[in-house]
Amino acid sequence: MASEPPSAPAGCRGLAAAGAVWAGNGFGSPSLTLRLVNAIMVCPRAERLVPLDASERFSVFEPSLPSRVPVALGCAAFGMESFARKIPSDAVNGVCLVNLVSKDLAATAPRDWLNAQSTVADVDRVIEFLTAQGTFRFPSLPNGLFSAALGEDGDFALTGYANIWVRDNVHIAHAHWVIGETATAVQTIRTLLDFYRKHRRRFTDIIAGQADHDDPMQRPHIRFSGVDLNELSEKWSHAQNDALGYWLWLTSKLAIAGDLQLDREDVSVLIDLLRYWKTIRFWEDEDSGHWEETRKVAMSSVGVAVGGLREFRAWLATIAGRVAREISSDVDELTSELLLSGTESLEARLPHESGPSGRETDRAYDSALLFLMYPIDLWDGGVRDEILGNVRTHLMGEHGIRRYLGDSYWCADYKTLLAADARTADFSDNLETRDRLLKPGLEAQWCIFDPILSVIFARKKPHSESDFQQQVMHLQRSLGQLTTVESRFGAYRCPESYFCENGKYVPNDITPLLWTQANLRLALHFFRETLSE
């Protein structure tokens, strides 16, 4: 890649030279290559570089090349990265703009930053720009834990979002792991292990029958103080098998990868979790799930637990997993038994989130089921496609995606209807009180789902052109959900959701939400990977 192949068409040699500067290097900077390509026009069938006026910077590509050639910086055949996407159909004689080289991102709507003709360099520039704007700022405690959201005004202090949610921390840690920031992910999971080691009695008391698992405050807590790893006395819906499943899932994945070392007490606590799940019969346990609301048998919770058990079983098969058998000789049998029960529950109920049983808690569509596809990667095939179709048909809106139909959290005029300290209160025992506030069709539209949908379409195999278009569309929607300069939160922040206030959808007070940030960063990462293939 450091030199131009002799067979490269003349019209591409300038771009190949730019690639050589990038890779061959003395500079090692993609921005230098961008500046070089931005400052020249490559003339087909002519071995010369023509400087361009700043107002007309574009690249000309050899029209006779196959359609799936790179749109900006050359292709693998010329010793460059391959960005295998088609030149736009409206390009004239192969002439098209280098997407972001000549764009001022700050003056362009984020939804327009990337498209089907984008390049790896375009994605890198967006990531660099958003990072500089603070969009991907993930401040953590010294122990590696993340609060759920960031905020400075008085109302934010009343939301409780400065506390630690296990679920959110696992999603954030996983995103860091995927993009190569392993130490961050490991520290977060290490501290979650420390928290459950400190409060191990929550598992053992229920296993021994000394605590009532019907009382959510007696269950292992999934929301706590990160500073001292103490439980919070505030009543909360801690019956959340999904949160515990995420913890087991990422702990096991990091251990399998050799990034996290588990000692005997760590493993003992994980085995306690399995025995706890057997005691409460998690596959038919009514929990509050992802949305911390009315308890029901939720497939999004059962599915995450199954995903965690699957990864734990994979860890048991490693050399390091031998210690688990020293602690509990029946651990393999126990894991397989729980996996079978959970899988049978999923097969009987999916694609429904809960039911159908004729109860008020029945729910046909719930966006939480998307997480079983990513990051849990639980299944492929028909059920996956049915759930994707349900979410996109019944829950997707103009500004984001609803959690479920009839969701009253941050419903229309929520701030007027509820005082600040009541907006994020525990409604798991009296959700009907809040539901009475909902005006039909005016549910909040959340921002955590579009980036996950983009990732799901990115990872479908085989990856069709239709999958690519859906990947791009959901990424564009994700970028379009960033706050604007006019927002009271400032520009380029990732909201939890958009809600209807005085007839207009605006970001809710939980802005920025770190879970949304993590998901957007993942969507950009996988888009970059797609373009690199």
Coordinates of C-alpha atoms in Angstrom, one line a residue:
M1 CA 0.0 0.0 0.0
A2 CA 3.0 2.3 0.3
S3 CA 3.4 2.4 -3.5
E4 CA 1.0 2.7 -6.4
P5 CA 0.4 -0.5 -8.4
P6 CA 1.5 -0.2 -12.0
S7 CA -1.8 -1.4 -13.2
A8 CA -3.8 1.4 -11.6
P9 CA -5.7 3.5 -14.2
A10 CA -4.3 6.9 -14.6
G11 CA -7.5 8.5 -13.4
C12 CA -7.0 6.8 -10.0
R13 CA -3.3 7.4 -9.5
G14 CA -3.7 10.7 -7.6
L15 CA -6.0 9.0 -5.1
A16 CA -3.7 6.0 -4.8
A17 CA -0.9 8.5 -4.0
A18 CA -3.0 10.1 -1.4
G19 CA -3.5 6.6 0.1
A20 CA 0.2 6.0 0.1
V21 CA 0.7 9.3 2.0
W22 CA -1.8 8.1 4.6
A23 CA -0.5 4.6 5.0
G24 CA 3.1 4.8 3.9
N25 CA 3.6 7.4 6.0
G26 CA 5.6 9.8 7.8
F27 CA 2.3 11.4 8.7
G28 CA -0.1 8.6 9.8
S29 CA -3.1 11.0 9.7
P30 CA -6.3 10.4 7.7
S31 CA -7.0 14.1 8.0
L32 CA -3.9 14.8 5.9
T33 CA -5.2 12.5 3.2
L34 CA -8.6 14.2 3.3
R35 CA -7.0 17.6 2.8
L36 CA -4.9 16.2 -0.1
V37 CA -7.9 14.7 -1.8
N38 CA -10.0 17.8 -1.1
A39 CA -7.4 20.0 -2.8
I40 CA -7.1 18.1 -6.0
M41 CA -9.1 16.9 -9.0
V42 CA -8.0 13.6 -10.6
C43 CA -8.4 13.8 -14.4
P44 CA -9.4 10.5 -16.1
R45 CA -6.8 9.2 -18.5
A46 CA -4.4 12.0 -17.6
E47 CA -1.5 11.7 -15.2
R48 CA -1.8 15.1 -13.6
L49 CA -3.3 16.8 -10.6
V50 CA -5.4 19.9 -11.1
P51 CA -5.8 22.2 -8.1
L52 CA -9.5 23.1 -7.5
D53 CA -11.0 26.3 -6.3
A54 CA -12.4 25.9 -2.8
S55 CA -16.0 26.3 -4.2
E56 CA -15.7 23.4 -6.6
R57 CA -13.8 20.7 -4.8
F58 CA -14.8 17.3 -6.0
S59 CA -13.2 14.2 -7.4
V60 CA -13.6 12.6 -10.8
F61 CA -13.5 8.9 -11.1
E62 CA -12.8 6.7 -14.1
P63 CA -16.2 6.1 -15.6
S64 CA -15.2 2.7 -17.1
L65 CA -14.5 1.2 -13.6
P66 CA -17.0 -1.3 -12.2
S67 CA -19.9 0.3 -10.3
R68 CA -18.8 -0.9 -6.9
V69 CA -15.7 1.3 -6.7
P70 CA -14.8 3.6 -3.8
V71 CA -16.5 6.9 -3.9
A72 CA -13.6 8.9 -2.4
L73 CA -10.2 7.5 -1.6
G74 CA -9.5 4.7 -4.0
C75 CA -9.9 0.9 -3.6
A76 CA -8.1 -2.2 -2.4
A77 CA -7.0 -2.9 -6.0
F78 CA -5.0 0.3 -5.9
G79 CA -3.5 -0.4 -2.4
M80 CA -6.3 1.5 -0.6
E81 CA -9.1 0.7 1.7
S82 CA -12.1 -0.6 -0.1
F83 CA -15.4 1.2 0.4
A84 CA -17.6 -1.1 -1.6
R85 CA -20.7 1.0 -2.3
K86 CA -22.0 2.2 -5.6
I87 CA -21.5 5.7 -7.1
P88 CA -24.8 7.6 -6.8
S89 CA -27.1 7.0 -9.7
D90 CA -27.3 10.7 -10.4
A91 CA -23.5 11.1 -10.8
V92 CA -22.6 12.4 -14.2
N93 CA -19.8 10.5 -15.9
G94 CA -18.7 9.3 -12.6
V95 CA -18.5 12.7 -11.0
C96 CA -19.7 12.9 -7.4
L97 CA -18.9 15.0 -4.3
V98 CA -16.4 13.7 -1.7
N99 CA -19.1 13.6 0.9
L100 CA -17.7 15.3 3.9
V101 CA -14.4 16.6 2.7
S102 CA -16.0 19.8 1.6
K103 CA -18.8 20.0 4.2
D104 CA -18.8 22.1 7.3
L105 CA -20.4 19.7 9.8
A106 CA -21.5 22.4 12.1
A107 CA -23.5 24.0 9.3
T108 CA -25.1 20.8 8.1
A109 CA -28.0 18.9 9.6
P110 CA -26.5 15.8 11.3
R111 CA -29.0 13.6 9.5
D112 CA -27.3 14.6 6.3
W113 CA -23.8 13.8 7.4
L114 CA -23.7 10.2 6.2
N115 CA -25.4 8.3 3.5
A116 CA -25.1 5.2 1.3
Q117 CA -22.2 6.8 -0.6
S118 CA -20.2 7.6 2.5
T119 CA -16.6 6.5 3.1
V120 CA -14.6 5.3 6.1
A121 CA -13.0 8.7 6.1
D122 CA -16.5 10.3 6.3
V123 CA -17.4 8.2 9.4
D124 CA -14.1 9.0 11.0
R125 CA -14.7 12.7 10.6
V126 CA -18.1 12.5 12.1
I127 CA -16.8 10.5 15.1
E128 CA -13.9 13.1 15.5
F129 CA -16.3 16.0 15.3
L130 CA -18.9 14.6 17.8
T131 CA -16.1 13.6 20.2
A132 CA -14.8 17.2 20.1
Q133 CA -18.3 18.4 20.8
G134 CA -18.5 16.3 23.9
T135 CA -21.2 13.9 22.5
F136 CA -19.2 10.9 23.5
R137 CA -18.2 12.1 26.9
F138 CA -18.6 9.3 29.5
P139 CA -17.6 10.7 32.8
S140 CA -17.3 7.9 35.4
L141 CA -16.6 7.5 39.1
P142 CA -13.0 6.5 40.1
N143 CA -14.3 2.9 40.4
G144 CA -15.4 2.9 36.7
L145 CA -19.2 3.1 37.2
F146 CA -21.3 5.5 35.1
S147 CA -24.3 7.5 36.2
A148 CA -27.3 7.0 33.9
A149 CA -27.4 10.6 32.6
L150 CA -25.6 13.9 32.9
G151 CA -27.3 17.1 34.1
E152 CA -26.7 20.2 36.1
D153 CA -30.0 21.9 36.8
G154 CA -32.0 21.5 40.0
D155 CA -34.7 19.3 38.3
F156 CA -32.0 16.8 37.2
A157 CA -31.0 16.2 40.8
L158 CA -34.5 15.1 41.5
T159 CA -34.6 12.5 38.7
G160 CA -32.3 10.1 40.5
Y161 CA -30.4 9.5 37.2
A162 CA -27.1 10.3 39.0
N163 CA -27.4 6.9 40.5
I164 CA -26.0 3.6 39.1
W165 CA -28.2 1.3 37.0
V166 CA -26.7 -2.1 36.4
R167 CA -28.4 -2.4 33.0
D168 CA -27.1 1.0 31.7
N169 CA -23.6 0.3 33.0
V170 CA -23.4 -3.0 31.1
H171 CA -24.6 -1.4 27.9
I172 CA -22.1 1.4 28.2
A173 CA -19.3 -0.9 29.2
H174 CA -20.0 -3.2 26.3
A175 CA -19.9 -0.3 23.8
H176 CA -16.5 0.7 25.1
W177 CA -15.3 -2.9 24.8
V178 CA -16.5 -3.2 21.2
I179 CA -14.7 -0.1 20.1
G180 CA -11.5 -1.3 21.7
E181 CA -11.5 0.5 25.1
T182 CA -11.2 -2.7 27.0
A183 CA -9.8 -1.3 30.3
T184 CA -12.9 0.9 30.7
A185 CA -15.3 -2.1 30.2
V186 CA -13.3 -4.3 32.6
Q187 CA -13.3 -1.8 35.3
T188 CA -17.0 -1.3 35.2
I189 CA -17.7 -5.0 35.3
R190 CA -15.1 -5.5 38.0
T191 CA -16.9 -3.0 40.2
L192 CA -20.3 -4.5 39.5
L193 CA -18.9 -7.8 40.7
D194 CA -17.6 -6.0 43.9
F195 CA -21.1 -4.6 44.5
Y196 CA -22.8 -8.0 44.3
R197 CA -20.1 -9.6 46.4
K198 CA -20.8 -7.0 49.0
H199 CA -24.5 -7.7 48.9
R200 CA -24.3 -11.4 48.3
R201 CA -27.0 -12.1 50.9
R202 CA -29.6 -10.8 48.5
F203 CA -29.1 -14.0 46.5
T204 CA -28.4 -16.4 49.4
D205 CA -31.3 -15.3 51.6
I206 CA -33.8 -15.9 48.8
I207 CA -32.2 -19.2 47.9
A208 CA -32.4 -20.3 51.6
G209 CA -36.0 -19.1 51.9
Q210 CA -35.1 -16.4 54.4
A211 CA -36.4 -13.5 52.2
D212 CA -39.5 -13.1 50.1
H213 CA -38.7 -12.7 46.4
D214 CA -42.1 -11.2 45.9
D215 CA -40.9 -8.1 47.7
P216 CA -38.7 -6.3 45.1
M217 CA -36.7 -4.6 47.9
Q218 CA -35.5 -8.1 49.1
R219 CA -34.2 -8.9 45.7
P220 CA -30.7 -8.1 44.4
H221 CA -30.7 -4.4 43.8
I222 CA -30.1 -3.2 40.3
R223 CA -29.9 0.5 41.2
F224 CA -27.5 1.8 43.9
S225 CA -25.1 4.4 45.0
G226 CA -21.9 4.2 43.0
V227 CA -19.8 6.2 45.4
D228 CA -19.8 3.7 48.2
L229 CA -21.5 0.7 46.6
N230 CA -24.3 0.9 49.1
E231 CA -27.9 0.0 48.4
L232 CA -30.5 2.8 48.3
S233 CA -33.3 2.8 50.8
E234 CA -35.8 4.3 48.3
K235 CA -38.5 1.9 47.3
W236 CA -37.6 0.6 43.8
S237 CA -38.7 -2.1 41.4
H238 CA -35.6 -4.3 41.8
A239 CA -37.3 -7.4 40.4
Q240 CA -35.3 -7.1 37.1
N241 CA -33.9 -10.3 35.7
D242 CA -32.8 -8.6 32.6
A243 CA -30.3 -6.4 34.5
L244 CA -28.8 -9.4 36.2
G245 CA -28.7 -11.2 32.9
Y246 CA -26.8 -8.4 31.3
W247 CA -24.3 -8.5 34.1
L248 CA -23.8 -12.2 33.8
W249 CA -23.6 -11.9 30.0
L250 CA -20.8 -9.3 29.8
T251 CA -18.9 -10.7 32.8
S252 CA -18.8 -14.1 31.0
K253 CA -17.8 -12.6 27.6
L254 CA -15.0 -10.6 29.1
A255 CA -13.8 -13.7 31.0
I256 CA -13.9 -15.8 27.8
A257 CA -11.8 -13.2 26.0
G258 CA -9.2 -13.3 28.8
D259 CA -9.8 -9.6 29.5
L260 CA -11.3 -10.2 33.0
Q261 CA -9.9 -12.6 35.6
L262 CA -12.5 -14.1 37.9
D263 CA -11.4 -15.3 41.4
R264 CA -13.2 -18.0 43.4
E265 CA -15.4 -15.5 45.2
D266 CA -16.4 -13.9 41.9
V267 CA -17.4 -17.3 40.5
S268 CA -19.2 -18.2 43.7
V269 CA -21.4 -15.1 43.4
L270 CA -22.2 -16.0 39.7
I271 CA -23.2 -19.4 40.8
D272 CA -25.4 -17.9 43.5
L273 CA -27.1 -15.9 40.7
L274 CA -27.9 -19.2 38.9
R275 CA -29.3 -20.8 42.1
Y276 CA -31.3 -17.6 42.7
W277 CA -32.8 -17.8 39.2
K278 CA -33.7 -21.5 39.8
T279 CA -35.4 -20.6 43.1
I280 CA -37.5 -17.8 41.6
R281 CA -38.0 -19.8 38.3
F282 CA -36.9 -16.9 36.2
W283 CA -38.5 -18.4 33.0
E284 CA -42.0 -17.8 34.5
D285 CA -41.1 -15.0 37.0
E286 CA -43.0 -11.8 36.8
D287 CA -40.5 -9.0 36.9
S288 CA -40.4 -5.3 36.1
G289 CA -38.0 -5.7 33.3
H290 CA -36.2 -3.1 31.2
W291 CA -38.8 -0.4 31.9
E292 CA -39.1 -0.9 35.6
E293 CA -42.9 -1.0 35.6
T294 CA -45.8 -3.4 36.2
R295 CA -44.5 -7.0 36.8
K296 CA -45.2 -9.6 34.1
V297 CA -43.5 -12.5 32.5
A298 CA -41.4 -10.6 30.0
M299 CA -39.6 -12.2 27.1
S300 CA -37.1 -9.4 27.0
S301 CA -36.1 -10.3 30.5
V302 CA -36.1 -14.1 30.0
G303 CA -34.1 -13.6 26.8
V304 CA -31.4 -11.6 28.4
A305 CA -31.1 -14.1 31.2
V306 CA -30.8 -16.9 28.6
G307 CA -28.1 -14.9 26.8
G308 CA -26.2 -14.6 30.0
L309 CA -26.5 -18.3 30.8
R310 CA -25.3 -19.2 27.3
E311 CA -22.2 -17.1 27.7
F312 CA -21.6 -18.5 31.2
R313 CA -21.8 -22.0 29.8
A314 CA -19.2 -21.0 27.2
W315 CA -17.0 -19.7 29.9
L316 CA -17.4 -23.0 31.8
A317 CA -15.9 -24.8 28.8
T318 CA -12.7 -22.8 29.1
I319 CA -9.7 -23.8 31.3
A320 CA -10.5 -21.0 33.7
G321 CA -14.0 -22.4 34.0
R322 CA -12.8 -25.4 35.9
V323 CA -12.8 -23.4 39.2
A324 CA -16.6 -23.3 39.0
R325 CA -16.8 -27.2 39.3
E326 CA -14.5 -27.0 42.3
I327 CA -17.0 -24.7 43.9
S328 CA -20.1 -26.5 42.8
S329 CA -19.9 -29.9 41.1
D330 CA -23.4 -29.6 39.6
V331 CA -22.8 -26.2 37.9
D332 CA -22.8 -27.6 34.4
E333 CA -26.1 -29.5 35.0
L334 CA -27.6 -26.4 36.7
T335 CA -26.6 -24.1 33.8
S336 CA -28.1 -26.5 31.2
E337 CA -31.3 -26.9 33.1
L338 CA -31.8 -23.2 33.4
L339 CA -31.0 -22.7 29.7
L340 CA -33.5 -25.3 28.7
S341 CA -36.3 -23.8 30.8
G342 CA -35.6 -20.3 29.5
T343 CA -35.4 -21.3 25.9
E344 CA -38.7 -23.2 26.1
S345 CA -40.3 -20.1 27.6
L346 CA -39.0 -18.0 24.7
E347 CA -40.2 -20.5 22.1
A348 CA -43.6 -20.6 23.6
R349 CA -44.2 -16.8 23.7
L350 CA -42.1 -15.0 21.1
P351 CA -42.6 -12.7 19.2
H352 CA -44.8 -11.3 22.0
E353 CA -43.2 -9.5 24.9
S354 CA -45.8 -10.9 27.3
G355 CA -48.8 -13.1 26.9
P356 CA -51.0 -13.7 25.1
S357 CA -52.9 -14.7 28.2
G358 CA -55.9 -12.4 28.2
R359 CA -54.4 -10.2 31.0
E360 CA -53.9 -6.5 31.0
T361 CA -50.2 -7.0 31.1
D362 CA -50.2 -8.8 27.7
R363 CA -48.0 -6.9 25.2
A364 CA -47.5 -7.8 21.6
Y365 CA -44.9 -5.2 20.7
D366 CA -42.0 -4.0 22.8
S367 CA -38.8 -2.4 21.6
A368 CA -36.9 -4.0 24.5
L369 CA -37.0 -7.2 22.4
L370 CA -34.5 -5.6 20.0
F371 CA -31.8 -6.1 22.6
L372 CA -32.1 -9.8 22.3
M373 CA -30.8 -9.3 18.7
Y374 CA -28.1 -6.9 19.7
P375 CA -26.1 -6.9 21.9
I376 CA -27.3 -10.3 23.2
D377 CA -27.2 -11.9 19.8
L378 CA -29.7 -14.5 20.9
W379 CA -31.2 -15.7 17.6
D380 CA -31.5 -15.3 13.9
G381 CA -34.2 -16.0 11.4
G382 CA -38.0 -15.7 11.3
V383 CA -38.7 -14.6 14.8
R384 CA -36.1 -11.9 14.5
D385 CA -37.6 -10.6 11.3
E386 CA -41.1 -10.6 12.8
I387 CA -40.0 -8.6 15.8
L388 CA -38.1 -6.1 13.6
G389 CA -41.3 -5.7 11.5
N390 CA -43.4 -5.2 14.6
V391 CA -41.2 -2.5 16.0
R392 CA -40.8 -0.7 12.7
T393 CA -44.5 -0.9 11.8
H394 CA -46.1 -0.3 15.2
L395 CA -43.6 1.6 17.3
M396 CA -41.4 3.7 15.0
G397 CA -42.3 7.4 14.9
E398 CA -41.0 10.6 13.3
H399 CA -38.7 11.5 16.2
G400 CA -37.7 8.2 17.6
I401 CA -39.2 4.8 18.6
R402 CA -41.8 4.2 21.3
R403 CA -41.0 1.6 24.0
Y404 CA -44.5 0.2 23.6
L405 CA -48.0 1.3 22.7
G406 CA -49.6 3.1 25.7
D407 CA -46.4 4.1 27.4
S408 CA -47.1 7.0 29.7
Y409 CA -43.6 7.8 30.8
W410 CA -42.8 11.3 29.5
C411 CA -46.2 11.4 27.7
A412 CA -47.5 14.7 26.3
D413 CA -47.0 17.7 28.6
Y414 CA -45.4 15.4 31.2
K415 CA -43.6 18.3 32.9
T416 CA -46.8 20.2 33.4
L417 CA -48.7 17.1 34.6
L418 CA -46.1 15.9 37.1
A419 CA -43.8 17.6 39.6
A420 CA -40.0 17.0 39.0
D421 CA -39.7 14.6 41.9
A422 CA -42.6 12.5 40.6
R423 CA -41.6 12.2 37.0
T424 CA -39.1 9.4 37.5
A425 CA -40.7 7.8 40.6
D426 CA -41.4 4.1 41.0
F427 CA -44.8 3.5 39.4
S428 CA -44.4 -0.3 39.3
D429 CA -47.3 -0.8 41.8
N430 CA -49.7 1.9 40.5
L431 CA -48.9 2.4 36.8
E432 CA -52.6 3.1 36.1
T433 CA -52.2 6.5 37.9
R434 CA -49.6 7.6 35.3
D435 CA -51.4 5.9 32.4
R436 CA -54.4 8.2 32.9
L437 CA -52.2 11.1 31.8
L438 CA -51.5 9.7 28.4
K439 CA -53.2 11.1 25.3
P440 CA -53.6 8.4 22.7
G441 CA -50.8 8.3 20.2
L442 CA -48.6 10.8 22.1
E443 CA -46.1 8.4 23.7
A444 CA -42.5 9.5 24.1
Q445 CA -40.3 8.5 21.2
W446 CA -37.0 7.1 22.4
C447 CA -33.5 7.6 21.0
I448 CA -31.8 4.3 22.2
F449 CA -33.4 2.1 19.5
D450 CA -32.6 3.5 16.1
P451 CA -28.8 3.0 16.6
I452 CA -29.4 -0.5 17.8
L453 CA -31.6 -1.2 14.7
S454 CA -28.7 0.2 12.5
V455 CA -26.4 -2.3 14.2
I456 CA -28.8 -5.2 13.8
F457 CA -29.1 -4.5 10.0
A458 CA -25.3 -4.1 9.8
R459 CA -24.7 -7.6 11.3
K460 CA -27.3 -9.5 9.2
K461 CA -25.7 -12.2 7.2
P462 CA -25.7 -12.3 4.3
H463 CA -25.7 -8.5 4.2
S464 CA -27.9 -7.5 1.4
E465 CA -28.2 -4.1 -0.3
S466 CA -31.6 -3.8 1.5
D467 CA -30.0 -4.5 4.8
F468 CA -27.4 -1.8 4.0
Q469 CA -30.1 0.8 3.2
Q470 CA -31.9 0.0 6.5
Q471 CA -28.6 0.3 8.3
V472 CA -28.0 3.7 6.8
M473 CA -31.6 4.9 7.4
H474 CA -31.6 4.1 11.1
L475 CA -28.1 5.7 11.5
Q476 CA -29.4 8.8 9.8
R477 CA -32.4 8.8 12.2
S478 CA -30.0 8.4 15.1
L479 CA -27.9 11.4 14.1
G480 CA -31.0 13.4 13.5
Q481 CA -32.0 12.9 17.1
L482 CA -29.0 14.9 18.4
T483 CA -30.0 18.1 20.0
T484 CA -29.6 21.4 18.0
V485 CA -27.8 24.6 18.8
E486 CA -31.2 26.1 20.0
S487 CA -31.7 23.3 22.5
R488 CA -31.5 24.2 26.2
F489 CA -29.0 21.3 26.5
G490 CA -26.7 22.7 23.8
A491 CA -25.9 21.1 20.5
Y492 CA -25.1 17.5 19.7
R493 CA -26.4 15.9 22.9
C494 CA -28.1 12.4 23.0
P495 CA -31.6 12.6 24.6
E496 CA -33.3 9.7 26.3
S497 CA -36.4 10.5 24.3
Y498 CA -38.5 13.2 22.6
F499 CA -41.8 14.0 24.2
C500 CA -44.7 16.3 23.1
E501 CA -44.6 19.6 24.9
N502 CA -47.2 22.3 23.9
G503 CA -47.8 20.4 20.7
K504 CA -44.1 20.1 19.7
Y505 CA -41.7 17.2 20.3
V506 CA -38.6 18.2 22.3
P507 CA -35.9 16.3 24.2
N508 CA -36.9 15.3 27.7
D509 CA -35.0 16.3 30.8
I510 CA -32.9 13.1 30.7
T511 CA -30.4 14.6 28.3
P512 CA -27.8 13.5 27.6
L513 CA -28.5 9.8 28.4
L514 CA -25.3 7.8 28.4
W515 CA -27.0 4.7 27.1
T516 CA -28.1 6.6 24.0
Q517 CA -24.5 7.9 23.5
A518 CA -23.1 4.4 23.7
N519 CA -25.6 3.1 21.2
L520 CA -24.9 5.9 18.7
R521 CA -21.2 5.2 19.0
L522 CA -21.8 1.6 18.3
A523 CA -23.9 2.4 15.2
L524 CA -21.1 4.6 13.8
H525 CA -18.5 1.8 14.6
F526 CA -20.5 -0.8 12.7
F527 CA -21.2 1.6 9.8
R528 CA -17.4 2.1 9.5
E529 CA -16.9 -1.7 9.6
T530 CA -19.5 -2.1 6.8
L531 CA -17.8 0.4 4.6
S532 CA -14.4 -1.2 5.3
E533 CA -15.6 -4.7 4.0

